[in-house]
XYZ file of C-alpha atoms in Angstrom:
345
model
C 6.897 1.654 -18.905
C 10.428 0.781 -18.493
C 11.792 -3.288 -18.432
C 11.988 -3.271 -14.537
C 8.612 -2.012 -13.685
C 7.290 -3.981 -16.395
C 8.480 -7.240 -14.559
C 7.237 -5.860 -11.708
C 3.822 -5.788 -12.610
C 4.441 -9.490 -14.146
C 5.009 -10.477 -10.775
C 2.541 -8.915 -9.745
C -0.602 -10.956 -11.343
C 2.234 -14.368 -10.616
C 1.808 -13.647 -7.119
C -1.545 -12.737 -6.866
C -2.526 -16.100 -9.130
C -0.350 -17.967 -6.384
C -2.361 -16.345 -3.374
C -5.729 -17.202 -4.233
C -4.802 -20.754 -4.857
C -3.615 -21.799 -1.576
C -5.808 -19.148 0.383
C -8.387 -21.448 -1.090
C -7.328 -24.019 0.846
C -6.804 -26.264 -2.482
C -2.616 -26.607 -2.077
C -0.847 -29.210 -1.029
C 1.675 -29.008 2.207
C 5.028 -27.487 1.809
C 8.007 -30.200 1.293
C 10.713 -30.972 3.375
C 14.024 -30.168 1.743
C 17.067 -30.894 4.177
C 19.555 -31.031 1.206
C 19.017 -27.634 -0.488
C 21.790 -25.270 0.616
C 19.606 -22.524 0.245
C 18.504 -23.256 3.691
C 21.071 -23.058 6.048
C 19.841 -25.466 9.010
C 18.245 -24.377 11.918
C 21.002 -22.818 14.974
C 19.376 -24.764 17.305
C 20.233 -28.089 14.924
C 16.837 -28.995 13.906
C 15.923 -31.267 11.225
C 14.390 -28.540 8.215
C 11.031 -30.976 8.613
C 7.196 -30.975 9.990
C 8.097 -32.687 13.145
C 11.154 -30.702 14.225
C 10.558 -26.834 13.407
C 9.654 -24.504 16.359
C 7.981 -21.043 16.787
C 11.944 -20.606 18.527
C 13.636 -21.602 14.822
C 10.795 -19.463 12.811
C 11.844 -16.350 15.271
C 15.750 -17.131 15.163
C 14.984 -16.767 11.133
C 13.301 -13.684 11.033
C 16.073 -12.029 13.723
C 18.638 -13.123 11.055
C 16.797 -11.467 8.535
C 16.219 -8.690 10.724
C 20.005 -8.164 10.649
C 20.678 -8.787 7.009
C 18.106 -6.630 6.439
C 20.001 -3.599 8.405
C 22.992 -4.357 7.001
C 21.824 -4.053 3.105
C 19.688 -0.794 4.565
C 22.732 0.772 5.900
C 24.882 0.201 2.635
C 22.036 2.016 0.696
C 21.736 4.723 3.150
C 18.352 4.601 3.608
C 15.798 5.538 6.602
C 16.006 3.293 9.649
C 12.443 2.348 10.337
C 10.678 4.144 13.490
C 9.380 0.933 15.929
C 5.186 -0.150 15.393
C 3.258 0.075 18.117
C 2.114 -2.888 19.241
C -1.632 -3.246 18.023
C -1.911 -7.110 17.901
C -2.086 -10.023 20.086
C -3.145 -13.936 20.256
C -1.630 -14.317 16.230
C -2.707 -17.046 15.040
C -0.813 -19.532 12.389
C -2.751 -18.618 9.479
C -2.211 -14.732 10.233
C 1.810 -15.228 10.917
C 2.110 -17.046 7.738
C 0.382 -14.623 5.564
C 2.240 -11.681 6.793
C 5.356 -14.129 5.903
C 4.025 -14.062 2.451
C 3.747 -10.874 2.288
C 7.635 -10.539 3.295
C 8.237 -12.444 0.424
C 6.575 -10.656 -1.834
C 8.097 -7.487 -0.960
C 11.705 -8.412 -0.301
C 11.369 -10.228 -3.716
C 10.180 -7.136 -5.268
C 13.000 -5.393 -3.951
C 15.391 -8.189 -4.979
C 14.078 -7.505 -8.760
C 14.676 -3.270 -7.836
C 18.331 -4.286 -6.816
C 19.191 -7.289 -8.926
C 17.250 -7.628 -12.173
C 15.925 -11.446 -11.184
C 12.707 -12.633 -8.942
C 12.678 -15.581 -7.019
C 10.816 -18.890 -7.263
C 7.135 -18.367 -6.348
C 6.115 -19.795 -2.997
C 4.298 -23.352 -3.168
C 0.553 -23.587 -2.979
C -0.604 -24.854 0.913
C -3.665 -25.370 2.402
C -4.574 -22.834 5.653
C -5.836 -25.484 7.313
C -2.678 -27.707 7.922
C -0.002 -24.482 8.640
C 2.752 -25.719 11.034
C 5.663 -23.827 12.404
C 7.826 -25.090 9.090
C 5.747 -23.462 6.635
C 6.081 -20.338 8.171
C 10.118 -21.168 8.461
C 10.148 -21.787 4.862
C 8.283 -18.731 3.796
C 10.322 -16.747 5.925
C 13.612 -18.732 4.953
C 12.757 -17.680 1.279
C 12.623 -14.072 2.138
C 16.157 -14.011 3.616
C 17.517 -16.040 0.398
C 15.914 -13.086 -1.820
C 18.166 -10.960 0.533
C 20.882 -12.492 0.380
C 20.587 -12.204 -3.573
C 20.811 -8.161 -2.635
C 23.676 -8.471 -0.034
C 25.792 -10.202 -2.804
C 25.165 -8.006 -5.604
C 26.063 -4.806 -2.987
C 29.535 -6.868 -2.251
C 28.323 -6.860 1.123
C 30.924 -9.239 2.907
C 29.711 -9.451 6.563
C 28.970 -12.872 8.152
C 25.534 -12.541 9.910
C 25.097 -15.373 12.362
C 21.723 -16.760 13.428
C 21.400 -16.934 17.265
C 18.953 -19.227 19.577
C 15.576 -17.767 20.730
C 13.746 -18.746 23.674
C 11.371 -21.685 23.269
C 8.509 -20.014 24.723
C 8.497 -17.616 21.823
C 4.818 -16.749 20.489
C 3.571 -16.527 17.370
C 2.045 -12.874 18.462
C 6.045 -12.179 18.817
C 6.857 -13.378 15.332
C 3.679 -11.567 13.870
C 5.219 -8.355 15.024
C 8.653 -9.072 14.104
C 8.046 -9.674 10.582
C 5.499 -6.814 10.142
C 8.985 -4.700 11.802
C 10.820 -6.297 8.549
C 7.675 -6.083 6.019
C 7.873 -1.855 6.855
C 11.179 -1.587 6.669
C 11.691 -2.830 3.388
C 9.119 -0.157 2.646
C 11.811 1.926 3.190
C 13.949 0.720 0.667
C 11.940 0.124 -2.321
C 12.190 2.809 -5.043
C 8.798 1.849 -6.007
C 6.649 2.018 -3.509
C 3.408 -0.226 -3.208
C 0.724 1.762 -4.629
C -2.988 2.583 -3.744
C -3.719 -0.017 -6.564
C -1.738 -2.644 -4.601
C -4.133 -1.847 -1.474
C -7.015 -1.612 -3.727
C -6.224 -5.444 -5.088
C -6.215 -6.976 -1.624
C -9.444 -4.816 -0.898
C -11.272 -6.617 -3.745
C -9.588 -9.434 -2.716
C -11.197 -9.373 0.993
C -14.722 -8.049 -0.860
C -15.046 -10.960 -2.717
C -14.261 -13.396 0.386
C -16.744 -11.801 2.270
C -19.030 -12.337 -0.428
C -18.564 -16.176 -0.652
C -19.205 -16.334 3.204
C -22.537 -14.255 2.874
C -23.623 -16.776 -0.260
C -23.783 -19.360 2.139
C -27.556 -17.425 3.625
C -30.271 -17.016 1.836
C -30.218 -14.234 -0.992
C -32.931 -12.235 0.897
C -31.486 -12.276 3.594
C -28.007 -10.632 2.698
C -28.117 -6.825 1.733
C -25.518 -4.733 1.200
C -25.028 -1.071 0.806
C -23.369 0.925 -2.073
C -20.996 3.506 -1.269
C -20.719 6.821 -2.946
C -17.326 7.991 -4.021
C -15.659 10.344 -1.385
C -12.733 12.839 -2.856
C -9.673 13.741 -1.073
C -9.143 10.539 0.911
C -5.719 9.903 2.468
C -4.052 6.539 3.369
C -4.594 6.987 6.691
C -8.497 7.173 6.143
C -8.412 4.037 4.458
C -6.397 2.230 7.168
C -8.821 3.478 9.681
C -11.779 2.517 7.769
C -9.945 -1.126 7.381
C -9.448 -1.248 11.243
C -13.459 -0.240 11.661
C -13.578 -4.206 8.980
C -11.215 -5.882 11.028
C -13.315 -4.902 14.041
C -16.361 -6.377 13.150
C -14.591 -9.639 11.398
C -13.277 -10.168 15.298
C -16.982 -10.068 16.085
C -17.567 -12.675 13.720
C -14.507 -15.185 14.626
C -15.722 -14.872 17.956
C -19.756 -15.820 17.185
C -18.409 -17.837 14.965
C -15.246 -19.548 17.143
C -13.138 -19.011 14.453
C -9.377 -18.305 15.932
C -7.938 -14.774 14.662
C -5.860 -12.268 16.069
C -7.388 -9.517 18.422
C -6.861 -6.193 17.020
C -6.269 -3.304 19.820
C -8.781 -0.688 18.227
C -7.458 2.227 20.538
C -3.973 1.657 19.609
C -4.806 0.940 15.904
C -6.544 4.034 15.510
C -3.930 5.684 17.211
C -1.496 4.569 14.513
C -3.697 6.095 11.982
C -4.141 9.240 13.602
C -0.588 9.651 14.802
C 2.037 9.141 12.500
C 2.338 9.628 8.213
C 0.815 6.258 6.801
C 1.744 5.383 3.299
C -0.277 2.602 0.925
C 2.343 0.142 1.809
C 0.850 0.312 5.385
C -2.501 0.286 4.381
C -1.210 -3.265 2.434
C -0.405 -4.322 5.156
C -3.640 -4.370 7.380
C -5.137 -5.150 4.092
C -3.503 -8.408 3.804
C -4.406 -8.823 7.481
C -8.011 -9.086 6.581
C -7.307 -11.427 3.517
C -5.684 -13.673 5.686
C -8.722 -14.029 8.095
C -11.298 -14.137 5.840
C -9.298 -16.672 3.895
C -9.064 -18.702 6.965
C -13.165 -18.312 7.361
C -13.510 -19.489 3.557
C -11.623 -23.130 4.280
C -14.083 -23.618 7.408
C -16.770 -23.580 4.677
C -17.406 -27.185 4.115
C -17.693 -26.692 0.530
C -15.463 -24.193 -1.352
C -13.627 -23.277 -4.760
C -10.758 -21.113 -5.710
C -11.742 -17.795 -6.608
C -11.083 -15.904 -10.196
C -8.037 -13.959 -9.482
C -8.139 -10.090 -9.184
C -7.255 -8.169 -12.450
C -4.853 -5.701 -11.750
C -6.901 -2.143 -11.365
C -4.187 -0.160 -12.938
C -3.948 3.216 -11.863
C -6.075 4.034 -8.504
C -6.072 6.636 -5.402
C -6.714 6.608 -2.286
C -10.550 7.502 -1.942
C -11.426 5.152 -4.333
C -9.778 2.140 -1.919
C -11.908 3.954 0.508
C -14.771 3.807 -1.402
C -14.045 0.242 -1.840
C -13.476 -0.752 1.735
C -16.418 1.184 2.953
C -18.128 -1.809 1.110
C -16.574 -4.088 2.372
C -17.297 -2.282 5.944
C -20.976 -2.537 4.628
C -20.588 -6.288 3.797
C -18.987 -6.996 6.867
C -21.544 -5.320 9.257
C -24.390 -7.476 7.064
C -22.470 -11.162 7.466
C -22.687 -9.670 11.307
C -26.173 -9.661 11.642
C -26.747 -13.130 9.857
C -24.323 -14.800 11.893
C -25.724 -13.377 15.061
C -29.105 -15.804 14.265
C -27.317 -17.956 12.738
C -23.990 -18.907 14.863
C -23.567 -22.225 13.682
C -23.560 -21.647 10.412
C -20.160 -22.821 9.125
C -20.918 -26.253 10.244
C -24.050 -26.321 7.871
């Protein structure tokens, strides 16, 4: 294992140790920092702080990553990413946030491919007090790891940031950084694996499992899964679409706010087009995020132990591990269908 990849994984477990602190909802709130020059203000002249930051500055950010982003793709002469088909709507803080961490991650990792140095890792926060700034911030620190990239590729173009509308949604950021979370797929050399997938699948499994501790032990059953051979990353994504589909039963039993998943167009994504694992992450994460959000409604809850690295995995054995998850899922379901108030218990 050579000196890069072995940094890689380090980062890795960092980032991982990171996540399941503040998806906890044990962090503290990101700080203000006006005078760090590492965060160019806001083109529409807002303060960097709680009270000023709008959805508008968070999507000006990403567009200005968007276009460092093609620039440094261009100079490598890589693939220009096909457009996603819109599967998503009503995104909700937590969900736009996440998928800003996940930018992070992987323009960081790319940053380390490029550059030989990682970035600082982001600061613990609590899901339950997200603002428009925190997702600013997260995505701020993404387009500082690029601009680590730009310089060392003696890239000398000035990219300006430029207003957005105020009515901008969050569903329109949501989509906008997923567009820059796959195209940086693109230019990684090392790809995120079916053992990254498989991390955020354990991840999800072992949320799920805190929310079904909360009913009685007879009444929560869950079904093994034997091991399938020959999976591809498209099964898996579809089989994580069939979990996100019944956690949006759930939310709504539940009135928990997530994001409403088109399940036509979703499984038309998996059906239609070559899916790698860094896809699959993707919709991974999306189900973290959620069921993340569901832990902090608990009215008593812990960090969790992190998730060991699984080392080398493939593709049916993430499946085999998200058809439990499907399995424990489908049994929260049925508890929470005679039992709808039960996160105010």
């Amino acid at each position: 294992m050579d000196k890069v990849e072995k940094r890689i994984r380090a980062m890795i477990t960092s980032i991982f140790s990171v996540t399941f602190f503040f998806m906890a909802g044990m962090g503290t709130g990101l700080a203000s920092n006006v005078e760090n020059p590492n965060e160019p203000n806001p083109i529409s002249g807002h303060a960097i702080s709680l009270e000023e930051i709008t959805s508008a500055d968070v999507m000006a950010r990403v567009q200005m990553l968007l276009d460092t982003l093609e620039l440094i793709r261009f100079e490598m002469g890589k693939p220009l990413v096909t457009p996603s088909d819109a599967i998503v709507t009503n995104v909700h803080s937590h969900e736009a946030y996440f998928q800003a961490l996940t930018l992070y991650h992987k323009a960081d990792r790319l940053a380390l491919e490029l550059t030989g140095s990682t970035g600082v890792s982001p600061e613990p926060i609590s899901l339950s007090a997200l603002a428009p700034l925190h997702i600013w911030k997260m995505v701020n620190a993404s387009y500082i790891r690029l601009l680590t990239i730009k310089e060392e590729l003696g890239l000398k173009e000035i990219i300006p940031e430029r207003p957005e509308d105020s009515a901008t949604s969050l569903t329109e950021i949501g989509r906008a950084i997923v567009q820059a979370n796959r195209q940086i797929n693109l230019l990684q050399e090392r790809h995120f694996s079916p053992s990254d997938v498989s991390q955020q699948v354990l991840l999800a499994s072992q949320y799920t499992k805190r929310l079904l501790d909360r009913f009685p032990p007879s009444n929560a059953t869950v079904e093994t899964s034997p091991l399938v051979r020959g999976k591809q990353p498209a099964d898996v994504f579809l089989r994580l679409v069939e979990c996100y589909a019944i956690l949006e039963k759930i939310a709504q039993q539940s009135r928990v706010p997530v994001l409403h998943l088109d399940l036509p167009a979703a499984h038309n994504v998996g059906i239609s087009r070559q899916l790698y694992p860094s896809d699959v992450y993707d919709m991974a994460t999306l189900l973290v995020s959620d069921l993340a959000f569901f832990y902090t409604q608990l009215k008593k809850h812990d960090s969790l132990k992190p998730i060991p690295y699984p080392g080398r995995t493939f593709p049916s054995q993430v499946y085999q591990q998200a058809t439990v998850l499907l399995h424990q899922l489908k049994s929260l379901e049925q508890l929470v269908t005679n039992d709808p108030e039960w996160l105010s218990k």
